[in-house]
Amino acid sequence: MAARRCLGLWFFLITLCVVSTGADVLHTTPVTGTESSAAGTETVVARELPEAPSDPGEHTAAEPTREGEQNDRTRGGEQTLGQPTREEEQEQEKTREGEQTPAQPTREEEEEEEEQEQTRGEEEFTREEEEEELTREEEELTTEEEELTREEEEQTREEEELTTEEEELTTEEEELTREEEEQTREEEEEQQTTAQQEEQTKRWEATELEEEHVHDAAVPPLAGDPPAADPPSPPPSKDDFQEELVIRPLHSGDIYASFQFRTVWDADFMGDQKVSHYRLFPKSLGQVITKFSVRELHISFTQGYWRTMQWGQPYLPSPPGAELWVWFQDTVTDVDGTWKELTNVLSGIFCASLNFIDSTNTVQPSASFKPLGIGNVTDHSFLRYATLPREIVCTENLTPWKKLLPCGSKAGLSVLLKSEKLFHSTFHSQAVHVRPVCQDPQCRTTSMELRQTLNVVFDLHTSGQGKREWSLFKMFSRTLTEACPLASSSKVYVDVTDNPQGEQFELSPATPLLTQAVVLGDRRTYSVYDLTQQASFGSSRSLNMLLRWKNSHNNVVPPVMLRPLLHSERYVAGYGLQAGEIHTLIYNHHPYRAFPVLLLSAVPWYLRLYIHTLTVSSKGKDNRPSYIHYQPSKDRERPHLLEMLLQLPPNSVTEVTVEFERALLKWTEYTPDPNHGFYVGSSVISALVPSVVAMDTNSTLDRPLFSSFFPCKEEASYFMRVYTEPLLVNLPTPDFSMPYNVICLTCTVVAVGYGSLYNLLTRTFQVDEPSPGLAKRIANVIRRFRGVPLL
Amino acid sequence: MVGVPLWWRTTETYRAWLPVNQINELAELQVCLCYRSMAHWTRYVHPVLGYQAGCHLRILNEILARDHSGDDTLSVLHVEADLSLHTLSASPCGSVVVYVIPETSVLLPQGVDVYIGHRRTAVLRMGAPMSVGKNHKQLLAHLEPRITQVVQVMSFSHTDITAALSDRVRLSPGSKESLADSMRSFKSSPGYEITFSLLNPDPKSHRLDWDIEGAVHSYIQPLLTKLAPLANFSIDSQILYYAMLGVNPRFDSSLEAYTLNADSLAHVINPVEARLGSNAASSNPVLNFLLYVPDAHHSPLYIHDHQKQPVASNAFHSPRWGGIMVYNVNDLYGRGETPLPVNININMEKVMGVFLAQLRLMLGVQSSPAPPGFLVEPCGGAGLADWELDRLMWSRTVENVATATTTITSLAQLLDQIGNIVINDNIASQVSSTVTSLQLAVAELEAGNLGFALQYSKEAILASERAFFDPSLLHLLYFPDDQKFAIYIPLFLPMCVPILLSLIKIASEARQRRKLKQSKKD
């Protein structure tokens, strides 16, 4: 036990070293530094966009700036999720206003009295905060740069005003009614904006928080220091719902749609008081969380395999089949019993065969799966992880999943979720993530976050009939007509990074709103459709986005996709039915940087791993893992668990091989179709991958020289999880009619033996006079004729 | 010869010993038990009257003397008397104390012969023709019918037993109405889940707010605290959006309102129920209470009864399921100046009044109409009088005992009929603990210790359910005979051939010998 603990400590130290040395020289405190500066770079980068791309550029310039700052203010990823919800419209206006804040100095003259006061106050407020933030950063140059951008922005102010004027007017009405609350409202707005902006980027940054846990458990996860001058906000409403759809055209011509629905509820599930009054949060799930004292729950159902090399990285990775991992609260005494019960209940809720999860496919990863929410838990005895690679996902899983949404499938983005289209796709993955998050920047209280995600990839040839032309109707056979009235934000994003000037494809209806975000280490640009604005729907009262490629016959080669930096393959080698070898290949495509990965594989007991044959090699040389956690299997009780920390050299393939022997099963243990083979769940590779943005060394084009000597350490790396293919292994399968054949055969032999014995015992032997021969009989016949006496 | 015991040993199924005789006894005992305990009850009341009446009469007179200041206080006198009598003699759970007061006493208002208070006491006015001089026995004989009446109201009566046992034993084919009454309340169970759901079919036009936490705390919780010895209750609530009713209400132009007819109510629940969701975390029965706020285009919505008259509470209930109340909000919209959605706060007092009444019905706290001359104190803040609780406990205990007995007898029958079922030791122990608990419960019931009886009956029911639904019973259940044949035939069929042949041979030889004998005789 002590030895293992030492090992763990050693591992963490090593990780720290690896992170700090591997990423950047500037890293002094790798984890917190990474996090805070992630936002910082964003600020810098965004301000450098004064290129103001021709048409909708004004907004682009304004938005990311705010985004960056806001990000700063609430760094720490999840910390301010419990933002106050209000009526959607109000909130929307305010958010908009918040976004526009930097633009306001020039506008002041034209606005009315209250408005002026309001905005001025706000302006001051934000400036103060900005400055605080900026001073907190190491590089002062950003402040100066910000001013530069400000000036630039002011030039484009006039046009922007026009577009935002009506929003301002509506906001004004509210202000009249609420003058006395102005001060508090300002703060609220700040928070709202913060939260929302953050929400935009957070999706992608959520993983960063996790990385922090993975690699440095010692640093409290709430390290993000809150804004200094932040008085306590007014009591927020209890729960909040947001919905979002991201559409990303893939280079292969397929299209990727990712839905996210998030419910945040300021209820304390960990406390003594029972939570029993539900509003937006689904009751069935809440009861499960309460009853089984679940701290975090992650469950995913996936049909199909995500092709990383063709499609790039998914927003939320998941292995084929079903995956479930749960962190229990430390009050649970019988974790295994609770886990068993929980899987049974969940299998009822999601209509899946999760009840097949038992001790033979459950493992306790020691390092790969750290809590994604708050809470500094390092005792992995409260963690359970299981996959069911065989699980088929279909409509019956989708319906209960949709039931958890407050709007069901009646309104909002969820009207698109029709099973006849969703399952006519190459890849379909739906997931539910429940985790505790901070309610306020200080993290005095926690909220429960329920995140439902659904990812689907539509194939160019089967769904798109070979034409690169995608629309909402073509994908989902529905169009959008309204936002879910319960959602505080409802947005559709379309990834237009590869299409900055509209030369690749044309997106209609065009949207003036663009936003930038750093997703999986890459800076992406998105067109945003805000469904809470009536204007998004246009005159037809329905939104049917259309992406049409200009060169439908592929005359021009589309831009080559950046190879994913990390990807992996796995296969079984060997011949015969006795022994075999599992090969795992991990590719690092980064041209010059090495990074560490954590490899976890859980192998069922009937493949008996020979751990002494474990070899790790990269570039033909032996690559010693710096940390290995191996738990041998027990027949019919628990699987093998192999976890190791590997350092991947730059631009290399690392091969992990281990030999195994196939066990003979008892005849009742075979599946009904044993010749199909037995599945071995996907291996999980968790990694801290150097960012593509940081890799970009020659893009000093429009960046001031003084800002670009050291690579920006903020985005130096991001957390990523890659799942390998599940394996299908043939086990020696007997002929199942054989026992009966044996029974028949032995019984016949026994019966023959018995028959002869019986005959021996029962026959009486007596000497019999031989019957007369044939010649004698014939002679007798003749004699009878002649009347001569017989012989 | 060697093979036979071996074969026998390896193919037998493990069956632990079960107290079958005791179970059978229980099955027969059950019916007579109800009546016996009933008879016991009336006997129990008499001594109370005989020995305690004297001293308590004195106390009553004292109260009377003390408070006899003016006529206006008379009306509250009996309430106070009830309280002070209760404090004087804390009567045990399940008992009823009857106090007899003289004919001329002013303690009860005019025209009221019997007063039943909140607790386990009743005050009985002595009938008119009684003179004081008669002896004890005559006095008792005279009071007997009235006391029986009191006991029937305050403790359980024949109809209660019928209701409790309606599932198990068909005692008497009562009228249709009484049958409906008896089937309305939930069956006895160790726990109940109470779920309040707010159905909002139109979140675009109104945003509903209900203070369910406060309402539960102030209206429902007192009743449940009172009922705590009976069962565990857990309460939760949810809001369901876009939840529609199953029928389209008809527009009644004379009322300018939409109406739901009584006969269409049956179809209302089905589509809603799919959304309600069952409790994933427990298997107790769920009591659903739905508050339906019709959307702007279908309101106001009124429920009409069979006589086409609007129901005052605008609510209805479904037996053993729960209740639905329609809450119209269209007058709260304001006149168009407020933008949609409108924020609406629901008046929980109004809602909870209806739900509380429905909850009482569902739990079986039904008050049979009091005979003439009875004054029953209306239930106060707790929502439940002591004697009502006792009544409920009586019927629940009887019902539990009946249920456990039927479960255990049917299990015994089943095991008796199907020889393939494995009976493990844990099942055997469950069964025997059921039997012991049942016997204890019956004994306590006969002794009048209601609390213990209920406790034992609960234990019995739990153990019997566990035994009955144990998954190990099913392990070898599917082991059809054709499989056995398939295994034994390859051995026995070839083995039979020489035996059969030799049998034929023996037979033919015997026949020949007989023939030979006959021919010899001839």
PDB file of N, CA and C in Angstrom, chain A residues 87-89 274 276-280 283-284 287-288 291 345 349 403 406-407 410-411 482 485-486 740 743-744 747-748 750-751 754-755 758-759 763, chain B residues 195 203-204 207 209 212-213 216 234-239 241-242 274-276 278-281 340-341 343 486-487 490-491 494-495 498-499 502 505:
ATOM      1  N   GLU A  87     -35.232  36.121 -16.713  1.00  0.00           N
ATOM      2  CA  GLU A  87     -36.025  35.863 -17.905  1.00  0.00           C
ATOM      3  C   GLU A  87     -35.096  35.948 -19.095  1.00  0.00           C
ATOM      4  N   GLU A  88     -35.368  35.089 -20.004  1.00  0.00           N
ATOM      5  CA  GLU A  88     -34.421  34.907 -21.100  1.00  0.00           C
ATOM      6  C   GLU A  88     -34.199  36.193 -21.874  1.00  0.00           C
ATOM      7  N   GLU A  89     -35.275  36.889 -22.122  1.00  0.00           N
ATOM      8  CA  GLU A  89     -35.115  38.059 -22.972  1.00  0.00           C
ATOM      9  C   GLU A  89     -34.217  39.076 -22.304  1.00  0.00           C
ATOM     10  N   LYS A 274     -32.176  16.221   2.042  1.00  0.00           N
ATOM     11  CA  LYS A 274     -32.550  15.487   0.844  1.00  0.00           C
ATOM     12  C   LYS A 274     -33.099  16.467  -0.185  1.00  0.00           C
ATOM     13  N   SER A 276     -35.493  17.118  -3.027  1.00  0.00           N
ATOM     14  CA  SER A 276     -36.658  16.399  -3.536  1.00  0.00           C
ATOM     15  C   SER A 276     -37.592  17.250  -4.379  1.00  0.00           C
ATOM     16  N   HIS A 277     -37.303  18.508  -4.544  1.00  0.00           N
ATOM     17  CA  HIS A 277     -38.236  19.309  -5.340  1.00  0.00           C
ATOM     18  C   HIS A 277     -37.541  19.753  -6.626  1.00  0.00           C
ATOM     19  N   TYR A 278     -37.976  19.173  -7.706  1.00  0.00           N
ATOM     20  CA  TYR A 278     -37.271  19.340  -8.965  1.00  0.00           C
ATOM     21  C   TYR A 278     -38.003  20.307  -9.870  1.00  0.00           C
ATOM     22  N   ARG A 279     -37.249  21.065 -10.621  1.00  0.00           N
ATOM     23  CA  ARG A 279     -37.861  21.957 -11.607  1.00  0.00           C
ATOM     24  C   ARG A 279     -37.359  21.609 -13.015  1.00  0.00           C
ATOM     25  N   LEU A 280     -36.176  22.038 -13.324  1.00  0.00           N
ATOM     26  CA  LEU A 280     -35.655  21.729 -14.654  1.00  0.00           C
ATOM     27  C   LEU A 280     -34.842  20.446 -14.653  1.00  0.00           C
ATOM     28  N   LYS A 283     -36.173  14.496 -12.463  1.00  0.00           N
ATOM     29  CA  LYS A 283     -36.354  13.888 -11.149  1.00  0.00           C
ATOM     30  C   LYS A 283     -35.731  12.498 -11.089  1.00  0.00           C
ATOM     31  N   SER A 284     -35.887  11.739 -12.164  1.00  0.00           N
ATOM     32  CA  SER A 284     -35.423  10.356 -12.108  1.00  0.00           C
ATOM     33  C   SER A 284     -33.908  10.311 -11.863  1.00  0.00           C
ATOM     34  N   GLN A 287     -33.026  11.548  -8.252  1.00  0.00           N
ATOM     35  CA  GLN A 287     -33.255  10.554  -7.212  1.00  0.00           C
ATOM     36  C   GLN A 287     -32.134   9.528  -7.173  1.00  0.00           C
ATOM     37  N   VAL A 288     -31.651   9.169  -8.348  1.00  0.00           N
ATOM     38  CA  VAL A 288     -30.561   8.203  -8.389  1.00  0.00           C
ATOM     39  C   VAL A 288     -29.314   8.779  -7.729  1.00  0.00           C
ATOM     40  N   LYS A 291     -29.887   8.862  -3.988  1.00  0.00           N
ATOM     41  CA  LYS A 291     -29.949   7.579  -3.306  1.00  0.00           C
ATOM     42  C   LYS A 291     -28.580   6.924  -3.240  1.00  0.00           C
ATOM     43  N   VAL A 345     -30.146   0.249 -11.798  1.00  0.00           N
ATOM     44  CA  VAL A 345     -31.129   1.327 -11.908  1.00  0.00           C
ATOM     45  C   VAL A 345     -30.919   2.114 -13.195  1.00  0.00           C
ATOM     46  N   ILE A 349     -33.286   3.161 -16.358  1.00  0.00           N
ATOM     47  CA  ILE A 349     -33.570   4.530 -16.791  1.00  0.00           C
ATOM     48  C   ILE A 349     -33.243   4.717 -18.266  1.00  0.00           C
ATOM     49  N   LYS A 403     -36.180  12.325 -22.703  1.00  0.00           N
ATOM     50  CA  LYS A 403     -37.118  12.595 -21.614  1.00  0.00           C
ATOM     51  C   LYS A 403     -36.481  13.409 -20.505  1.00  0.00           C
ATOM     52  N   PRO A 406     -35.781  19.286 -20.260  1.00  0.00           N
ATOM     53  CA  PRO A 406     -36.991  19.971 -19.789  1.00  0.00           C
ATOM     54  C   PRO A 406     -37.999  20.203 -20.907  1.00  0.00           C
ATOM     55  N   CYS A 407     -37.523  20.491 -22.084  1.00  0.00           N
ATOM     56  CA  CYS A 407     -38.460  20.726 -23.179  1.00  0.00           C
ATOM     57  C   CYS A 407     -38.790  19.447 -23.930  1.00  0.00           C
ATOM     58  N   LYS A 410     -40.219  18.741 -27.702  1.00  0.00           N
ATOM     59  CA  LYS A 410     -41.319  19.574 -28.167  1.00  0.00           C
ATOM     60  C   LYS A 410     -40.849  20.924 -28.688  1.00  0.00           C
ATOM     61  N   ALA A 411     -39.793  21.457 -28.134  1.00  0.00           N
ATOM     62  CA  ALA A 411     -39.380  22.795 -28.543  1.00  0.00           C
ATOM     63  C   ALA A 411     -37.876  22.905 -28.446  1.00  0.00           C
ATOM     64  N   GLU A 482     -38.159  27.632 -33.029  1.00  0.00           N
ATOM     65  CA  GLU A 482     -38.140  28.418 -31.800  1.00  0.00           C
ATOM     66  C   GLU A 482     -37.077  27.846 -30.870  1.00  0.00           C
ATOM     67  N   PRO A 485     -38.411  27.557 -24.633  1.00  0.00           N
ATOM     68  CA  PRO A 485     -38.708  28.742 -23.828  1.00  0.00           C
ATOM     69  C   PRO A 485     -38.090  28.709 -22.442  1.00  0.00           C
ATOM     70  N   LEU A 486     -37.631  27.538 -22.014  1.00  0.00           N
ATOM     71  CA  LEU A 486     -37.045  27.441 -20.682  1.00  0.00           C
ATOM     72  C   LEU A 486     -35.550  27.697 -20.707  1.00  0.00           C
ATOM     73  N   TYR A 740     -23.858 -33.592 -26.023  1.00  0.00           N
ATOM     74  CA  TYR A 740     -24.966 -34.509 -26.304  1.00  0.00           C
ATOM     75  C   TYR A 740     -24.475 -35.687 -27.125  1.00  0.00           C
ATOM     76  N   ILE A 743     -22.856 -37.961 -24.813  1.00  0.00           N
ATOM     77  CA  ILE A 743     -23.849 -38.689 -24.026  1.00  0.00           C
ATOM     78  C   ILE A 743     -24.388 -39.853 -24.863  1.00  0.00           C
ATOM     79  N   CYS A 744     -24.757 -39.550 -26.109  1.00  0.00           N
ATOM     80  CA  CYS A 744     -25.348 -40.575 -26.954  1.00  0.00           C
ATOM     81  C   CYS A 744     -24.371 -41.717 -27.180  1.00  0.00           C
ATOM     82  N   CYS A 747     -23.623 -43.725 -24.027  1.00  0.00           N
ATOM     83  CA  CYS A 747     -24.799 -44.486 -23.641  1.00  0.00           C
ATOM     84  C   CYS A 747     -24.957 -45.700 -24.543  1.00  0.00           C
ATOM     85  N   THR A 748     -24.671 -45.528 -25.842  1.00  0.00           N
ATOM     86  CA  THR A 748     -24.801 -46.661 -26.752  1.00  0.00           C
ATOM     87  C   THR A 748     -23.801 -47.752 -26.392  1.00  0.00           C
ATOM     88  N   VAL A 750     -22.419 -48.228 -23.488  1.00  0.00           N
ATOM     89  CA  VAL A 750     -22.864 -48.848 -22.235  1.00  0.00           C
ATOM     90  C   VAL A 750     -24.002 -49.812 -22.512  1.00  0.00           C
ATOM     91  N   ALA A 751     -24.915 -49.398 -23.402  1.00  0.00           N
ATOM     92  CA  ALA A 751     -26.075 -50.231 -23.665  1.00  0.00           C
ATOM     93  C   ALA A 751     -25.669 -51.523 -24.352  1.00  0.00           C
ATOM     94  N   TYR A 754     -24.122 -53.603 -21.812  1.00  0.00           N
ATOM     95  CA  TYR A 754     -25.164 -54.109 -20.931  1.00  0.00           C
ATOM     96  C   TYR A 754     -25.933 -55.232 -21.607  1.00  0.00           C
ATOM     97  N   GLY A 755     -26.201 -55.055 -22.916  1.00  0.00           N
ATOM     98  CA  GLY A 755     -26.972 -56.071 -23.656  1.00  0.00           C
ATOM     99  C   GLY A 755     -26.250 -57.398 -23.668  1.00  0.00           C
ATOM    100  N   TYR A 758     -26.237 -58.870 -20.253  1.00  0.00           N
ATOM    101  CA  TYR A 758     -27.575 -59.371 -19.964  1.00  0.00           C
ATOM    102  C   TYR A 758     -27.788 -60.722 -20.639  1.00  0.00           C
ATOM    103  N   ASN A 759     -27.365 -60.765 -21.893  1.00  0.00           N
ATOM    104  CA  ASN A 759     -27.524 -62.024 -22.609  1.00  0.00           C
ATOM    105  C   ASN A 759     -26.739 -63.137 -21.946  1.00  0.00           C
ATOM    106  N   ARG A 763     -29.111 -66.132 -20.774  1.00  0.00           N
ATOM    107  CA  ARG A 763     -29.220 -67.250 -21.712  1.00  0.00           C
ATOM    108  C   ARG A 763     -28.934 -68.564 -20.997  1.00  0.00           C
TER     109      ARG A 763
ATOM    110  N   THR B 195     -45.685  12.122  -4.936  1.00  0.00           N
ATOM    111  CA  THR B 195     -45.078  12.982  -5.944  1.00  0.00           C
ATOM    112  C   THR B 195     -46.070  14.053  -6.369  1.00  0.00           C
ATOM    113  N   PRO B 203     -45.175  26.546 -21.672  1.00  0.00           N
ATOM    114  CA  PRO B 203     -44.212  27.427 -21.001  1.00  0.00           C
ATOM    115  C   PRO B 203     -43.948  28.716 -21.776  1.00  0.00           C
ATOM    116  N   LYS B 204     -44.455  28.781 -23.003  1.00  0.00           N
ATOM    117  CA  LYS B 204     -44.237  30.011 -23.754  1.00  0.00           C
ATOM    118  C   LYS B 204     -45.114  31.145 -23.249  1.00  0.00           C
ATOM    119  N   ARG B 207     -45.118  31.242 -17.090  1.00  0.00           N
ATOM    120  CA  ARG B 207     -44.021  30.655 -16.326  1.00  0.00           C
ATOM    121  C   ARG B 207     -44.546  30.486 -14.915  1.00  0.00           C
ATOM    122  N   ASP B 209     -44.733  29.358 -10.966  1.00  0.00           N
ATOM    123  CA  ASP B 209     -43.923  29.248  -9.764  1.00  0.00           C
ATOM    124  C   ASP B 209     -44.788  28.690  -8.667  1.00  0.00           C
ATOM    125  N   ILE B 212     -43.654  24.810  -3.482  1.00  0.00           N
ATOM    126  CA  ILE B 212     -44.056  23.474  -3.053  1.00  0.00           C
ATOM    127  C   ILE B 212     -43.376  23.096  -1.756  1.00  0.00           C
ATOM    128  N   GLU B 213     -42.173  23.568  -1.585  1.00  0.00           N
ATOM    129  CA  GLU B 213     -41.456  23.207  -0.371  1.00  0.00           C
ATOM    130  C   GLU B 213     -42.197  23.705   0.863  1.00  0.00           C
ATOM    131  N   VAL B 216     -45.630  21.920   1.271  1.00  0.00           N
ATOM    132  CA  VAL B 216     -45.507  20.570   1.817  1.00  0.00           C
ATOM    133  C   VAL B 216     -45.221  20.649   3.306  1.00  0.00           C
ATOM    134  N   SER B 234     -42.177   9.475   1.590  1.00  0.00           N
ATOM    135  CA  SER B 234     -41.194  10.419   1.076  1.00  0.00           C
ATOM    136  C   SER B 234     -41.902  11.272   0.033  1.00  0.00           C
ATOM    137  N   ILE B 235     -41.558  12.532   0.055  1.00  0.00           N
ATOM    138  CA  ILE B 235     -42.265  13.482  -0.799  1.00  0.00           C
ATOM    139  C   ILE B 235     -41.287  14.051  -1.806  1.00  0.00           C
ATOM    140  N   ASP B 236     -41.691  14.128  -3.045  1.00  0.00           N
ATOM    141  CA  ASP B 236     -40.914  14.939  -3.973  1.00  0.00           C
ATOM    142  C   ASP B 236     -41.846  15.634  -4.944  1.00  0.00           C
ATOM    143  N   SER B 237     -41.281  16.527  -5.700  1.00  0.00           N
ATOM    144  CA  SER B 237     -42.102  17.286  -6.627  1.00  0.00           C
ATOM    145  C   SER B 237     -41.304  17.541  -7.884  1.00  0.00           C
ATOM    146  N   GLN B 238     -42.008  17.789  -8.958  1.00  0.00           N
ATOM    147  CA  GLN B 238     -41.335  18.100 -10.210  1.00  0.00           C
ATOM    148  C   GLN B 238     -42.237  19.002 -11.040  1.00  0.00           C
ATOM    149  N   ILE B 239     -41.643  19.631 -12.001  1.00  0.00           N
ATOM    150  CA  ILE B 239     -42.410  20.437 -12.944  1.00  0.00           C
ATOM    151  C   ILE B 239     -42.207  19.810 -14.313  1.00  0.00           C
ATOM    152  N   TYR B 241     -42.891  20.158 -18.340  1.00  0.00           N
ATOM    153  CA  TYR B 241     -43.269  21.111 -19.372  1.00  0.00           C
ATOM    154  C   TYR B 241     -43.791  20.361 -20.589  1.00  0.00           C
ATOM    155  N   TYR B 242     -44.632  21.030 -21.316  1.00  0.00           N
ATOM    156  CA  TYR B 242     -45.230  20.453 -22.514  1.00  0.00           C
ATOM    157  C   TYR B 242     -45.936  19.137 -22.208  1.00  0.00           C
ATOM    158  N   ALA B 274     -46.876   8.728 -18.824  1.00  0.00           N
ATOM    159  CA  ALA B 274     -45.607   8.359 -19.459  1.00  0.00           C
ATOM    160  C   ALA B 274     -44.513   9.343 -19.094  1.00  0.00           C
ATOM    161  N   ARG B 275     -44.902  10.571 -18.837  1.00  0.00           N
ATOM    162  CA  ARG B 275     -43.893  11.570 -18.504  1.00  0.00           C
ATOM    163  C   ARG B 275     -43.546  11.593 -17.022  1.00  0.00           C
ATOM    164  N   LEU B 276     -44.461  11.084 -16.209  1.00  0.00           N
ATOM    165  CA  LEU B 276     -44.263  11.236 -14.766  1.00  0.00           C
ATOM    166  C   LEU B 276     -43.021  10.521 -14.281  1.00  0.00           C
ATOM    167  N   SER B 278     -41.289   6.764 -13.023  1.00  0.00           N
ATOM    168  CA  SER B 278     -41.428   6.074 -11.754  1.00  0.00           C
ATOM    169  C   SER B 278     -40.213   6.400 -10.922  1.00  0.00           C
ATOM    170  N   ASN B 279     -40.330   6.122  -9.679  1.00  0.00           N
ATOM    171  CA  ASN B 279     -39.187   6.389  -8.821  1.00  0.00           C
ATOM    172  C   ASN B 279     -38.146   5.305  -9.035  1.00  0.00           C
ATOM    173  N   ALA B 280     -37.014   5.729  -9.509  1.00  0.00           N
ATOM    174  CA  ALA B 280     -35.980   4.749  -9.826  1.00  0.00           C
ATOM    175  C   ALA B 280     -35.332   4.211  -8.563  1.00  0.00           C
ATOM    176  N   ALA B 281     -35.456   4.949  -7.490  1.00  0.00           N
ATOM    177  CA  ALA B 281     -34.675   4.603  -6.315  1.00  0.00           C
ATOM    178  C   ALA B 281     -35.435   3.768  -5.296  1.00  0.00           C
ATOM    179  N   LEU B 340     -45.261  38.068 -22.936  1.00  0.00           N
ATOM    180  CA  LEU B 340     -45.227  36.653 -22.594  1.00  0.00           C
ATOM    181  C   LEU B 340     -43.775  36.240 -22.423  1.00  0.00           C
ATOM    182  N   PRO B 341     -43.461  35.284 -21.636  1.00  0.00           N
ATOM    183  CA  PRO B 341     -44.343  34.561 -20.723  1.00  0.00           C
ATOM    184  C   PRO B 341     -44.648  35.355 -19.456  1.00  0.00           C
ATOM    185  N   ASN B 343     -45.310  35.646 -15.542  1.00  0.00           N
ATOM    186  CA  ASN B 343     -44.935  34.944 -14.312  1.00  0.00           C
ATOM    187  C   ASN B 343     -46.153  34.781 -13.438  1.00  0.00           C
ATOM    188  N   ALA B 486     -34.338 -36.411 -23.303  1.00  0.00           N
ATOM    189  CA  ALA B 486     -33.285 -36.410 -24.316  1.00  0.00           C
ATOM    190  C   ALA B 486     -31.997 -36.971 -23.748  1.00  0.00           C
ATOM    191  N   ILE B 487     -31.785 -36.741 -22.464  1.00  0.00           N
ATOM    192  CA  ILE B 487     -30.546 -37.231 -21.880  1.00  0.00           C
ATOM    193  C   ILE B 487     -30.646 -38.715 -21.533  1.00  0.00           C
ATOM    194  N   PRO B 490     -30.896 -42.001 -24.793  1.00  0.00           N
ATOM    195  CA  PRO B 490     -29.775 -42.725 -25.410  1.00  0.00           C
ATOM    196  C   PRO B 490     -29.269 -43.875 -24.556  1.00  0.00           C
ATOM    197  N   LEU B 491     -29.422 -43.764 -23.254  1.00  0.00           N
ATOM    198  CA  LEU B 491     -28.986 -44.873 -22.411  1.00  0.00           C
ATOM    199  C   LEU B 491     -30.073 -45.959 -22.318  1.00  0.00           C
ATOM    200  N   PRO B 494     -31.430 -48.291 -25.844  1.00  0.00           N
ATOM    201  CA  PRO B 494     -30.717 -49.523 -26.227  1.00  0.00           C
ATOM    202  C   PRO B 494     -30.717 -50.567 -25.122  1.00  0.00           C
ATOM    203  N   MET B 495     -30.745 -50.063 -23.859  1.00  0.00           N
ATOM    204  CA  MET B 495     -30.760 -51.040 -22.775  1.00  0.00           C
ATOM    205  C   MET B 495     -32.069 -51.797 -22.711  1.00  0.00           C
ATOM    206  N   PRO B 498     -32.631 -55.600 -25.255  1.00  0.00           N
ATOM    207  CA  PRO B 498     -32.517 -57.016 -24.817  1.00  0.00           C
ATOM    208  C   PRO B 498     -33.542 -57.388 -23.757  1.00  0.00           C
ATOM    209  N   ILE B 499     -33.841 -56.401 -22.862  1.00  0.00           N
ATOM    210  CA  ILE B 499     -34.815 -56.721 -21.813  1.00  0.00           C
ATOM    211  C   ILE B 499     -36.163 -57.027 -22.431  1.00  0.00           C
ATOM    212  N   SER B 502     -36.117 -60.327 -24.207  1.00  0.00           N
ATOM    213  CA  SER B 502     -36.206 -61.481 -23.309  1.00  0.00           C
ATOM    214  C   SER B 502     -37.584 -61.589 -22.701  1.00  0.00           C
ATOM    215  N   LYS B 505     -39.695 -63.241 -25.107  1.00  0.00           N
ATOM    216  CA  LYS B 505     -39.338 -64.661 -25.134  1.00  0.00           C
ATOM    217  C   LYS B 505     -39.987 -65.396 -23.967  1.00  0.00           C
TER     218      LYS B 505
END
